[in-house]
Amino acid sequence: MMDSSASTPSASPSKAKKGSSVSGYTASDITVLEGLEPVRKRPGMYIGGTGAPGLHHLVWEIVDNAVDEVINGHATTVSVTLHKDGRTVTVQDNGRGIPVDIHPTHGKSALELILTTLHAGGKFDQNNYITSGGLHGVGSSVVNALSSDMVATITRTGGKFVQEYRRGKPKDTVKRIGDARGSGTSIRFTPDVEIFGDLVLDPELIYEHLEVSAFLNKGMKVIFKDDTSGTRTEIQHDGGVLDFLEHTITLRENRKTTDQVLHIERKQGPRLEIALAWTDAPREYFKSFVNGIPTRDGGTHEQGLKDAVVKAVRNYIDTHEISIPRGLSISSDDIREGLVAICSTFLVEPQFQGQTKDKLNNPETRGQVDGAVRPILEQWLHTNKSTADAILMRIVMSAKARQASRAATDQVRRKSATTRRLNLPGKLADCSNSNPTECELFIVEGDSAGGSAKQGRDRLTQAILPLRGKVLNAEQAPLKKVLNNNELSDIVRALGCGIGKDFNADRLRYHKIILLMDADSDGHHIATLLLTFFYRYLRPLIEDGYVFLAQPPLYKVEAGGRTHWASDDAEKDAILAKLPARYKVEISRFKGLGEMMPKTLYETTLAPDKRRLLKVTIPEGDRLETEQVITDLMGKDPSTRFREITSWMDLVEDLDV
Ligand code: 2B7
């Protein structure tokens, strides 16, 4: 093991400011005041929610303030007690004690200002006061606001001082209750049942949070008393992130590639501590933190570390002329496979990114971390020849495995799916799922409707085939002519099941074939042509229940703040009849599917849980009659066609599928 600590001693930075009192900080340093009502009104804004995570957030806020006193060199110990009720918590530190002197202009103690006003922080925290997580050290007032009871006990300047609060409001001014030696802060609080109901705290979660804090702040002593189980645990990790690394590897049951572990600690510039080791893990595994906050999605600090590792290893391979097997190329992924790393840095102004703010975004950090790690890692590899060899063997092995597995998958792919996929029509927007029982093909009339459907669909399971040209009337055409019709041959290719003597239902690519046409006479005509084609040439698909008609809305009825959809006049009238007379009603008629927003099309017509489909069936025992209908409807004699036209919907049956 090697420790490459930078040369600067780790003196605790003193936060004393020129012109301040002996304590280095007085009540007059407090800025910006705002009451706590907004916190009780909208707790979610401050702690994310009022469920279990929000409840635990209260504990992290107070604990992190105590840890800050340690980080900034004023305290050594943090103790946390979870009381018997499972909800009340006492946090204590042996730091300087929150100042209790009276603020000259506000006439209140600094303690009261800190615990009862929002955004009251010391002026120092903009300059050089680094905080561990939380609301940048101003979270204690938020916790107070959301606690039914809070008691702050401060020891400083030879005395013990107490102030109590009820739902964030002080019961009285700060009182000196006696003499005391030393200094420190103790805060006891009970989360308000009015806010959190009867939720209780989870001792295991508290333990985990404290443990991570102890790993990231080496030397800090943490005492956790859990009165719900009568246990008391002391956590202290003098090995810091090095201990964290060992702990992580053991927990994940990985084995190290070599016993050697790299540990880097930079004390110049932003504090940075990294530990890493290669293991037999099948992937890389990074745990990164900024100011003690886990950055689950990594970010620039993690990227800088990855850059450094990859470049240092490549540089080592180049300068030592390590021979790599012929034809084997080593990727960054190969270099990082099995790497387990902990990366913790402390920044004055961290910027977070992403929905959950789990990613560090400070651009300068990437180069700084790379710059701090790379030379040390290179040096480490140079001076530990056997370690470097073992790591390189590990890397070459992963490159070989990757190459072999890539070749194998390529071969499998070539043999199966691609050949069938290559035959698919170009205008088909296929779905990504390849299990036919879960897949649906929408045959859509017109390019613009096809476009909306492509955008609005569920890409996983819904494929779209837009029809552009004329659909041939298959009633009057031989198979050869049918296959010469672009639209019909595209349908056959998309379905994958063949036609005529090649027909094989087992190869059908979608178990729902849904015809989606405008709700007008043109749309009905095309649907009829398609159904004729299915009936004449792919009848088993109808018989086995694979063919459906979609029911797009024709009318949108807006009334009383709600939107209703109707697919014909009768449905529209039924909706109107049910609406209270006092409602102002707005009716709009869609000219075609292409007019609909993709989202609307999805919600009214495509979404499996909202749409209504009509399943096309051939009524049992009525086969001859159906045959007659088709002949009459689609055959050459216009008079029979007219007779049948109104009754053709008898072919279909209303279904919610
Ligand atoms: C930014 C605010 C919240 N604060 C101080 C000083 C010490 C101190 C605190 C604390 C949690 C439970 C026990 C500074 C910092 C307020 O200003 S908060 N210790 N511990 C804590 O909250 N523990 C302080 C300068 C001089 N003297 C004291």
PDB file of N, CA, C and O in Angstrom, residues 295-358:
ATOM      1  N   THR A 295     -22.566  11.712  -5.365  1.00  0.00           N
ATOM      2  CA  THR A 295     -22.909  12.099  -6.735  1.00  0.00           C
ATOM      3  C   THR A 295     -23.131  10.808  -7.497  1.00  0.00           C
ATOM      4  O   THR A 295     -22.204  10.256  -8.063  1.00  0.00           O
ATOM      5  N   ARG A 296     -24.377  10.334  -7.452  1.00  0.00           N
ATOM      6  CA  ARG A 296     -24.675   8.995  -7.990  1.00  0.00           C
ATOM      7  C   ARG A 296     -24.478   8.920  -9.490  1.00  0.00           C
ATOM      8  O   ARG A 296     -24.219   7.855 -10.021  1.00  0.00           O
ATOM      9  N   ASP A 297     -24.625  10.044 -10.172  1.00  0.00           N
ATOM     10  CA  ASP A 297     -24.418  10.022 -11.623  1.00  0.00           C
ATOM     11  C   ASP A 297     -23.036  10.532 -11.995  1.00  0.00           C
ATOM     12  O   ASP A 297     -22.793  10.911 -13.136  1.00  0.00           O
ATOM     13  N   GLY A 298     -22.141  10.558 -11.025  1.00  0.00           N
ATOM     14  CA  GLY A 298     -20.764  10.957 -11.322  1.00  0.00           C
ATOM     15  C   GLY A 298     -20.663  12.435 -11.636  1.00  0.00           C
ATOM     16  O   GLY A 298     -21.155  13.268 -10.898  1.00  0.00           O
ATOM     17  N   GLY A 299     -20.004  12.734 -12.750  1.00  0.00           N
ATOM     18  CA  GLY A 299     -19.809  14.129 -13.114  1.00  0.00           C
ATOM     19  C   GLY A 299     -18.352  14.392 -13.380  1.00  0.00           C
ATOM     20  O   GLY A 299     -17.555  13.465 -13.590  1.00  0.00           O
ATOM     21  N   THR A 300     -17.953  15.666 -13.340  1.00  0.00           N
ATOM     22  CA  THR A 300     -16.624  16.048 -13.813  1.00  0.00           C
ATOM     23  C   THR A 300     -15.492  15.500 -12.948  1.00  0.00           C
ATOM     24  O   THR A 300     -14.414  15.209 -13.456  1.00  0.00           O
ATOM     25  N   HIS A 301     -15.718  15.338 -11.633  1.00  0.00           N
ATOM     26  CA  HIS A 301     -14.654  14.781 -10.782  1.00  0.00           C
ATOM     27  C   HIS A 301     -14.403  13.322 -11.154  1.00  0.00           C
ATOM     28  O   HIS A 301     -13.259  12.889 -11.276  1.00  0.00           O
ATOM     29  N   GLU A 302     -15.493  12.582 -11.363  1.00  0.00           N
ATOM     30  CA  GLU A 302     -15.370  11.172 -11.720  1.00  0.00           C
ATOM     31  C   GLU A 302     -14.756  11.031 -13.116  1.00  0.00           C
ATOM     32  O   GLU A 302     -13.925  10.156 -13.354  1.00  0.00           O
ATOM     33  N   GLN A 303     -15.166  11.928 -14.014  1.00  0.00           N
ATOM     34  CA  GLN A 303     -14.630  11.892 -15.368  1.00  0.00           C
ATOM     35  C   GLN A 303     -13.123  12.144 -15.358  1.00  0.00           C
ATOM     36  O   GLN A 303     -12.367  11.484 -16.062  1.00  0.00           O
ATOM     37  N   GLY A 304     -12.701  13.112 -14.541  1.00  0.00           N
ATOM     38  CA  GLY A 304     -11.279  13.421 -14.420  1.00  0.00           C
ATOM     39  C   GLY A 304     -10.493  12.210 -13.932  1.00  0.00           C
ATOM     40  O   GLY A 304      -9.394  11.921 -14.421  1.00  0.00           O
ATOM     41  N   LEU A 305     -11.083  11.476 -12.994  1.00  0.00           N
ATOM     42  CA  LEU A 305     -10.429  10.277 -12.463  1.00  0.00           C
ATOM     43  C   LEU A 305     -10.318   9.206 -13.547  1.00  0.00           C
ATOM     44  O   LEU A 305      -9.273   8.565 -13.721  1.00  0.00           O
ATOM     45  N   LYS A 306     -11.397   9.044 -14.316  1.00  0.00           N
ATOM     46  CA  LYS A 306     -11.382   8.044 -15.400  1.00  0.00           C
ATOM     47  C   LYS A 306     -10.345   8.410 -16.462  1.00  0.00           C
ATOM     48  O   LYS A 306      -9.599   7.546 -16.935  1.00  0.00           O
ATOM     49  N   ASP A 307     -10.312   9.705 -16.819  1.00  0.00           N
ATOM     50  CA  ASP A 307      -9.306  10.179 -17.787  1.00  0.00           C
ATOM     51  C   ASP A 307      -7.914   9.791 -17.315  1.00  0.00           C
ATOM     52  O   ASP A 307      -7.104   9.253 -18.063  1.00  0.00           O
ATOM     53  N   ALA A 308      -7.661  10.088 -16.042  1.00  0.00           N
ATOM     54  CA  ALA A 308      -6.329   9.870 -15.487  1.00  0.00           C
ATOM     55  C   ALA A 308      -5.947   8.396 -15.540  1.00  0.00           C
ATOM     56  O   ALA A 308      -4.833   8.040 -15.946  1.00  0.00           O
ATOM     57  N   VAL A 309      -6.872   7.531 -15.154  1.00  0.00           N
ATOM     58  CA  VAL A 309      -6.579   6.101 -15.113  1.00  0.00           C
ATOM     59  C   VAL A 309      -6.257   5.593 -16.519  1.00  0.00           C
ATOM     60  O   VAL A 309      -5.238   4.929 -16.744  1.00  0.00           O
ATOM     61  N   VAL A 310      -7.122   5.942 -17.486  1.00  0.00           N
ATOM     62  CA  VAL A 310      -6.940   5.433 -18.845  1.00  0.00           C
ATOM     63  C   VAL A 310      -5.624   5.938 -19.437  1.00  0.00           C
ATOM     64  O   VAL A 310      -4.827   5.171 -19.985  1.00  0.00           O
ATOM     65  N   LYS A 311      -5.371   7.233 -19.259  1.00  0.00           N
ATOM     66  CA  LYS A 311      -4.160   7.796 -19.867  1.00  0.00           C
ATOM     67  C   LYS A 311      -2.894   7.297 -19.175  1.00  0.00           C
ATOM     68  O   LYS A 311      -1.884   7.036 -19.835  1.00  0.00           O
ATOM     69  N   ALA A 312      -2.957   7.139 -17.868  1.00  0.00           N
ATOM     70  CA  ALA A 312      -1.765   6.669 -17.152  1.00  0.00           C
ATOM     71  C   ALA A 312      -1.429   5.241 -17.578  1.00  0.00           C
ATOM     72  O   ALA A 312      -0.259   4.909 -17.802  1.00  0.00           O
ATOM     73  N   VAL A 313      -2.448   4.402 -17.710  1.00  0.00           N
ATOM     74  CA  VAL A 313      -2.194   3.015 -18.113  1.00  0.00           C
ATOM     75  C   VAL A 313      -1.658   2.980 -19.540  1.00  0.00           C
ATOM     76  O   VAL A 313      -0.683   2.284 -19.841  1.00  0.00           O
ATOM     77  N   ARG A 314      -2.260   3.757 -20.438  1.00  0.00           N
ATOM     78  CA  ARG A 314      -1.791   3.775 -21.833  1.00  0.00           C
ATOM     79  C   ARG A 314      -0.340   4.262 -21.902  1.00  0.00           C
ATOM     80  O   ARG A 314       0.482   3.694 -22.615  1.00  0.00           O
ATOM     81  N   ASN A 315      -0.080   5.274 -21.136  1.00  0.00           N
ATOM     82  CA  ASN A 315       1.269   5.823 -21.109  1.00  0.00           C
ATOM     83  C   ASN A 315       2.266   4.775 -20.599  1.00  0.00           C
ATOM     84  O   ASN A 315       3.367   4.628 -21.129  1.00  0.00           O
ATOM     85  N   TYR A 316       1.843   4.029 -19.602  1.00  0.00           N
ATOM     86  CA  TYR A 316       2.708   2.976 -19.055  1.00  0.00           C
ATOM     87  C   TYR A 316       2.993   1.917 -20.116  1.00  0.00           C
ATOM     88  O   TYR A 316       4.125   1.480 -20.293  1.00  0.00           O
ATOM     89  N   ILE A 317       1.932   1.521 -20.844  1.00  0.00           N
ATOM     90  CA  ILE A 317       2.091   0.512 -21.902  1.00  0.00           C
ATOM     91  C   ILE A 317       3.085   1.022 -22.948  1.00  0.00           C
ATOM     92  O   ILE A 317       3.994   0.305 -23.371  1.00  0.00           O
ATOM     93  N   ASP A 318       2.933   2.294 -23.339  1.00  0.00           N
ATOM     94  CA  ASP A 318       3.796   2.867 -24.372  1.00  0.00           C
ATOM     95  C   ASP A 318       5.246   2.984 -23.909  1.00  0.00           C
ATOM     96  O   ASP A 318       6.161   2.541 -24.592  1.00  0.00           O
ATOM     97  N   THR A 319       5.462   3.575 -22.734  1.00  0.00           N
ATOM     98  CA  THR A 319       6.847   3.826 -22.324  1.00  0.00           C
ATOM     99  C   THR A 319       7.580   2.537 -21.965  1.00  0.00           C
ATOM    100  O   THR A 319       8.785   2.459 -22.106  1.00  0.00           O
ATOM    101  N   HIS A 320       6.880   1.527 -21.521  1.00  0.00           N
ATOM    102  CA  HIS A 320       7.545   0.272 -21.173  1.00  0.00           C
ATOM    103  C   HIS A 320       7.542  -0.727 -22.304  1.00  0.00           C
ATOM    104  O   HIS A 320       7.960  -1.863 -22.143  1.00  0.00           O
ATOM    105  N   GLU A 321       7.019  -0.277 -23.450  1.00  0.00           N
ATOM    106  CA  GLU A 321       6.923  -1.148 -24.621  1.00  0.00           C
ATOM    107  C   GLU A 321       6.371  -2.520 -24.252  1.00  0.00           C
ATOM    108  O   GLU A 321       6.918  -3.557 -24.591  1.00  0.00           O
ATOM    109  N   ILE A 322       5.299  -2.479 -23.489  1.00  0.00           N
ATOM    110  CA  ILE A 322       4.635  -3.718 -23.092  1.00  0.00           C
ATOM    111  C   ILE A 322       4.071  -4.363 -24.352  1.00  0.00           C
ATOM    112  O   ILE A 322       3.443  -3.682 -25.159  1.00  0.00           O
ATOM    113  N   SER A 323       4.304  -5.649 -24.508  1.00  0.00           N
ATOM    114  CA  SER A 323       3.790  -6.267 -25.727  1.00  0.00           C
ATOM    115  C   SER A 323       2.355  -6.743 -25.526  1.00  0.00           C
ATOM    116  O   SER A 323       2.035  -7.436 -24.570  1.00  0.00           O
ATOM    117  N   ILE A 324       1.533  -6.268 -26.421  1.00  0.00           N
ATOM    118  CA  ILE A 324       0.110  -6.613 -26.398  1.00  0.00           C
ATOM    119  C   ILE A 324      -0.076  -7.636 -27.523  1.00  0.00           C
ATOM    120  O   ILE A 324       0.472  -7.444 -28.607  1.00  0.00           O
ATOM    121  N   PRO A 325      -0.824  -8.717 -27.280  1.00  0.00           N
ATOM    122  CA  PRO A 325      -1.013  -9.717 -28.335  1.00  0.00           C
ATOM    123  C   PRO A 325      -1.431  -9.066 -29.659  1.00  0.00           C
ATOM    124  O   PRO A 325      -2.205  -8.113 -29.669  1.00  0.00           O
ATOM    125  N   ARG A 326      -0.882  -9.591 -30.733  1.00  0.00           N
ATOM    126  CA  ARG A 326      -1.158  -9.088 -32.073  1.00  0.00           C
ATOM    127  C   ARG A 326      -2.654  -8.965 -32.342  1.00  0.00           C
ATOM    128  O   ARG A 326      -3.421  -9.856 -32.001  1.00  0.00           O
ATOM    129  N   GLY A 327      -3.050  -7.884 -32.952  1.00  0.00           N
ATOM    130  CA  GLY A 327      -4.446  -7.749 -33.376  1.00  0.00           C
ATOM    131  C   GLY A 327      -5.400  -7.421 -32.237  1.00  0.00           C
ATOM    132  O   GLY A 327      -6.594  -7.288 -32.444  1.00  0.00           O
ATOM    133  N   LEU A 328      -4.870  -7.301 -31.021  1.00  0.00           N
ATOM    134  CA  LEU A 328      -5.757  -7.004 -29.885  1.00  0.00           C
ATOM    135  C   LEU A 328      -5.724  -5.499 -29.621  1.00  0.00           C
ATOM    136  O   LEU A 328      -4.656  -4.925 -29.433  1.00  0.00           O
ATOM    137  N   SER A 329      -6.895  -4.875 -29.637  1.00  0.00           N
ATOM    138  CA  SER A 329      -6.878  -3.457 -29.294  1.00  0.00           C
ATOM    139  C   SER A 329      -7.488  -3.298 -27.908  1.00  0.00           C
ATOM    140  O   SER A 329      -8.433  -3.995 -27.540  1.00  0.00           O
ATOM    141  N   ILE A 330      -6.881  -2.384 -27.147  1.00  0.00           N
ATOM    142  CA  ILE A 330      -7.318  -2.216 -25.762  1.00  0.00           C
ATOM    143  C   ILE A 330      -8.154  -0.952 -25.642  1.00  0.00           C
ATOM    144  O   ILE A 330      -7.685   0.145 -25.948  1.00  0.00           O
ATOM    145  N   SER A 331      -9.394  -1.108 -25.223  1.00  0.00           N
ATOM    146  CA  SER A 331     -10.288   0.050 -25.129  1.00  0.00           C
ATOM    147  C   SER A 331     -10.245   0.623 -23.710  1.00  0.00           C
ATOM    148  O   SER A 331      -9.742  -0.013 -22.782  1.00  0.00           O
ATOM    149  N   SER A 332     -10.793   1.824 -23.564  1.00  0.00           N
ATOM    150  CA  SER A 332     -10.870   2.439 -22.230  1.00  0.00           C
ATOM    151  C   SER A 332     -11.689   1.560 -21.298  1.00  0.00           C
ATOM    152  O   SER A 332     -11.402   1.463 -20.110  1.00  0.00           O
ATOM    153  N   ASP A 333     -12.729   0.928 -21.851  1.00  0.00           N
ATOM    154  CA  ASP A 333     -13.562   0.045 -21.031  1.00  0.00           C
ATOM    155  C   ASP A 333     -12.741  -1.123 -20.496  1.00  0.00           C
ATOM    156  O   ASP A 333     -12.920  -1.538 -19.349  1.00  0.00           O
ATOM    157  N   ASP A 334     -11.848  -1.643 -21.334  1.00  0.00           N
ATOM    158  CA  ASP A 334     -11.003  -2.760 -20.886  1.00  0.00           C
ATOM    159  C   ASP A 334     -10.124  -2.306 -19.727  1.00  0.00           C
ATOM    160  O   ASP A 334      -9.948  -3.022 -18.741  1.00  0.00           O
ATOM    161  N   ILE A 335      -9.577  -1.104 -19.850  1.00  0.00           N
ATOM    162  CA  ILE A 335      -8.679  -0.595 -18.811  1.00  0.00           C
ATOM    163  C   ILE A 335      -9.426  -0.439 -17.494  1.00  0.00           C
ATOM    164  O   ILE A 335      -8.905  -0.735 -16.430  1.00  0.00           O
ATOM    165  N   ARG A 336     -10.678   0.000 -17.581  1.00  0.00           N
ATOM    166  CA  ARG A 336     -11.425   0.290 -16.351  1.00  0.00           C
ATOM    167  C   ARG A 336     -12.222  -0.893 -15.817  1.00  0.00           C
ATOM    168  O   ARG A 336     -12.795  -0.807 -14.735  1.00  0.00           O
ATOM    169  N   GLU A 337     -12.252  -2.002 -16.564  1.00  0.00           N
ATOM    170  CA  GLU A 337     -13.042  -3.144 -16.089  1.00  0.00           C
ATOM    171  C   GLU A 337     -12.504  -3.645 -14.749  1.00  0.00           C
ATOM    172  O   GLU A 337     -11.306  -3.843 -14.589  1.00  0.00           O
ATOM    173  N   GLY A 338     -13.410  -3.811 -13.804  1.00  0.00           N
ATOM    174  CA  GLY A 338     -13.023  -4.328 -12.496  1.00  0.00           C
ATOM    175  C   GLY A 338     -12.481  -3.267 -11.547  1.00  0.00           C
ATOM    176  O   GLY A 338     -12.190  -3.554 -10.391  1.00  0.00           O
ATOM    177  N   LEU A 339     -12.360  -2.042 -12.059  1.00  0.00           N
ATOM    178  CA  LEU A 339     -11.828  -0.971 -11.215  1.00  0.00           C
ATOM    179  C   LEU A 339     -12.876  -0.541 -10.182  1.00  0.00           C
ATOM    180  O   LEU A 339     -14.014  -0.252 -10.533  1.00  0.00           O
ATOM    181  N   VAL A 340     -12.477  -0.552  -8.923  1.00  0.00           N
ATOM    182  CA  VAL A 340     -13.357  -0.041  -7.876  1.00  0.00           C
ATOM    183  C   VAL A 340     -12.684   1.217  -7.332  1.00  0.00           C
ATOM    184  O   VAL A 340     -11.497   1.190  -6.995  1.00  0.00           O
ATOM    185  N   ALA A 341     -13.409   2.311  -7.292  1.00  0.00           N
ATOM    186  CA  ALA A 341     -12.782   3.563  -6.871  1.00  0.00           C
ATOM    187  C   ALA A 341     -13.719   4.409  -6.017  1.00  0.00           C
ATOM    188  O   ALA A 341     -14.933   4.423  -6.219  1.00  0.00           O
ATOM    189  N   ILE A 342     -13.119   5.066  -5.051  1.00  0.00           N
ATOM    190  CA  ILE A 342     -13.844   6.030  -4.242  1.00  0.00           C
ATOM    191  C   ILE A 342     -13.217   7.383  -4.531  1.00  0.00           C
ATOM    192  O   ILE A 342     -11.987   7.508  -4.568  1.00  0.00           O
ATOM    193  N   CYS A 343     -14.047   8.380  -4.758  1.00  0.00           N
ATOM    194  CA  CYS A 343     -13.530   9.704  -5.087  1.00  0.00           C
ATOM    195  C   CYS A 343     -14.304  10.730  -4.276  1.00  0.00           C
ATOM    196  O   CYS A 343     -15.520  10.831  -4.395  1.00  0.00           O
ATOM    197  N   SER A 344     -13.604  11.445  -3.433  1.00  0.00           N
ATOM    198  CA  SER A 344     -14.280  12.440  -2.608  1.00  0.00           C
ATOM    199  C   SER A 344     -13.564  13.770  -2.743  1.00  0.00           C
ATOM    200  O   SER A 344     -12.351  13.859  -2.591  1.00  0.00           O
ATOM    201  N   THR A 345     -14.326  14.794  -3.056  1.00  0.00           N
ATOM    202  CA  THR A 345     -13.702  16.105  -3.147  1.00  0.00           C
ATOM    203  C   THR A 345     -14.567  17.144  -2.432  1.00  0.00           C
ATOM    204  O   THR A 345     -15.758  16.926  -2.206  1.00  0.00           O
ATOM    205  N   PHE A 346     -13.937  18.227  -2.030  1.00  0.00           N
ATOM    206  CA  PHE A 346     -14.661  19.289  -1.334  1.00  0.00           C
ATOM    207  C   PHE A 346     -14.462  20.575  -2.114  1.00  0.00           C
ATOM    208  O   PHE A 346     -13.330  21.007  -2.327  1.00  0.00           O
ATOM    209  N   LEU A 347     -15.550  21.157  -2.576  1.00  0.00           N
ATOM    210  CA  LEU A 347     -15.473  22.349  -3.405  1.00  0.00           C
ATOM    211  C   LEU A 347     -16.237  23.481  -2.740  1.00  0.00           C
ATOM    212  O   LEU A 347     -17.245  23.256  -2.072  1.00  0.00           O
ATOM    213  N   VAL A 348     -15.758  24.703  -2.928  1.00  0.00           N
ATOM    214  CA  VAL A 348     -16.421  25.845  -2.314  1.00  0.00           C
ATOM    215  C   VAL A 348     -17.758  26.119  -3.002  1.00  0.00           C
ATOM    216  O   VAL A 348     -18.759  26.392  -2.359  1.00  0.00           O
ATOM    217  N   GLU A 349     -17.780  26.025  -4.322  1.00  0.00           N
ATOM    218  CA  GLU A 349     -19.040  26.270  -5.017  1.00  0.00           C
ATOM    219  C   GLU A 349     -19.382  25.136  -5.970  1.00  0.00           C
ATOM    220  O   GLU A 349     -19.231  25.251  -7.179  1.00  0.00           O
ATOM    221  N   PRO A 350     -19.848  24.038  -5.427  1.00  0.00           N
ATOM    222  CA  PRO A 350     -20.187  22.931  -6.327  1.00  0.00           C
ATOM    223  C   PRO A 350     -21.434  23.263  -7.143  1.00  0.00           C
ATOM    224  O   PRO A 350     -22.341  23.925  -6.639  1.00  0.00           O
ATOM    225  N   GLN A 351     -21.415  22.869  -8.416  1.00  0.00           N
ATOM    226  CA  GLN A 351     -22.625  23.032  -9.236  1.00  0.00           C
ATOM    227  C   GLN A 351     -23.100  21.638  -9.592  1.00  0.00           C
ATOM    228  O   GLN A 351     -22.327  20.826 -10.070  1.00  0.00           O
ATOM    229  N   PHE A 352     -24.391  21.415  -9.370  1.00  0.00           N
ATOM    230  CA  PHE A 352     -24.933  20.095  -9.683  1.00  0.00           C
ATOM    231  C   PHE A 352     -25.859  20.183 -10.875  1.00  0.00           C
ATOM    232  O   PHE A 352     -26.400  21.237 -11.195  1.00  0.00           O
ATOM    233  N   GLN A 353     -25.999  19.046 -11.506  1.00  0.00           N
ATOM    234  CA  GLN A 353     -26.722  18.992 -12.762  1.00  0.00           C
ATOM    235  C   GLN A 353     -27.659  17.795 -12.736  1.00  0.00           C
ATOM    236  O   GLN A 353     -27.489  16.886 -11.956  1.00  0.00           O
ATOM    237  N   GLY A 354     -28.626  17.822 -13.621  1.00  0.00           N
ATOM    238  CA  GLY A 354     -29.502  16.661 -13.773  1.00  0.00           C
ATOM    239  C   GLY A 354     -30.735  16.788 -12.907  1.00  0.00           C
ATOM    240  O   GLY A 354     -30.774  17.573 -11.962  1.00  0.00           O
ATOM    241  N   GLN A 355     -31.724  15.994 -13.244  1.00  0.00           N
ATOM    242  CA  GLN A 355     -33.017  16.046 -12.580  1.00  0.00           C
ATOM    243  C   GLN A 355     -32.895  15.884 -11.070  1.00  0.00           C
ATOM    244  O   GLN A 355     -33.491  16.609 -10.297  1.00  0.00           O
ATOM    245  N   THR A 356     -32.053  14.937 -10.644  1.00  0.00           N
ATOM    246  CA  THR A 356     -31.952  14.669  -9.218  1.00  0.00           C
ATOM    247  C   THR A 356     -30.737  15.352  -8.601  1.00  0.00           C
ATOM    248  O   THR A 356     -30.418  15.106  -7.451  1.00  0.00           O
ATOM    249  N   LYS A 357     -30.073  16.200  -9.395  1.00  0.00           N
ATOM    250  CA  LYS A 357     -28.888  16.935  -8.908  1.00  0.00           C
ATOM    251  C   LYS A 357     -27.829  15.968  -8.395  1.00  0.00           C
ATOM    252  O   LYS A 357     -27.208  16.191  -7.369  1.00  0.00           O
ATOM    253  N   ASP A 358     -27.677  14.868  -9.094  1.00  0.00           N
ATOM    254  CA  ASP A 358     -26.764  13.820  -8.660  1.00  0.00           C
ATOM    255  C   ASP A 358     -25.481  13.800  -9.469  1.00  0.00           C
ATOM    256  O   ASP A 358     -24.767  12.817  -9.485  1.00  0.00           O
TER     257      ASP A 358
END
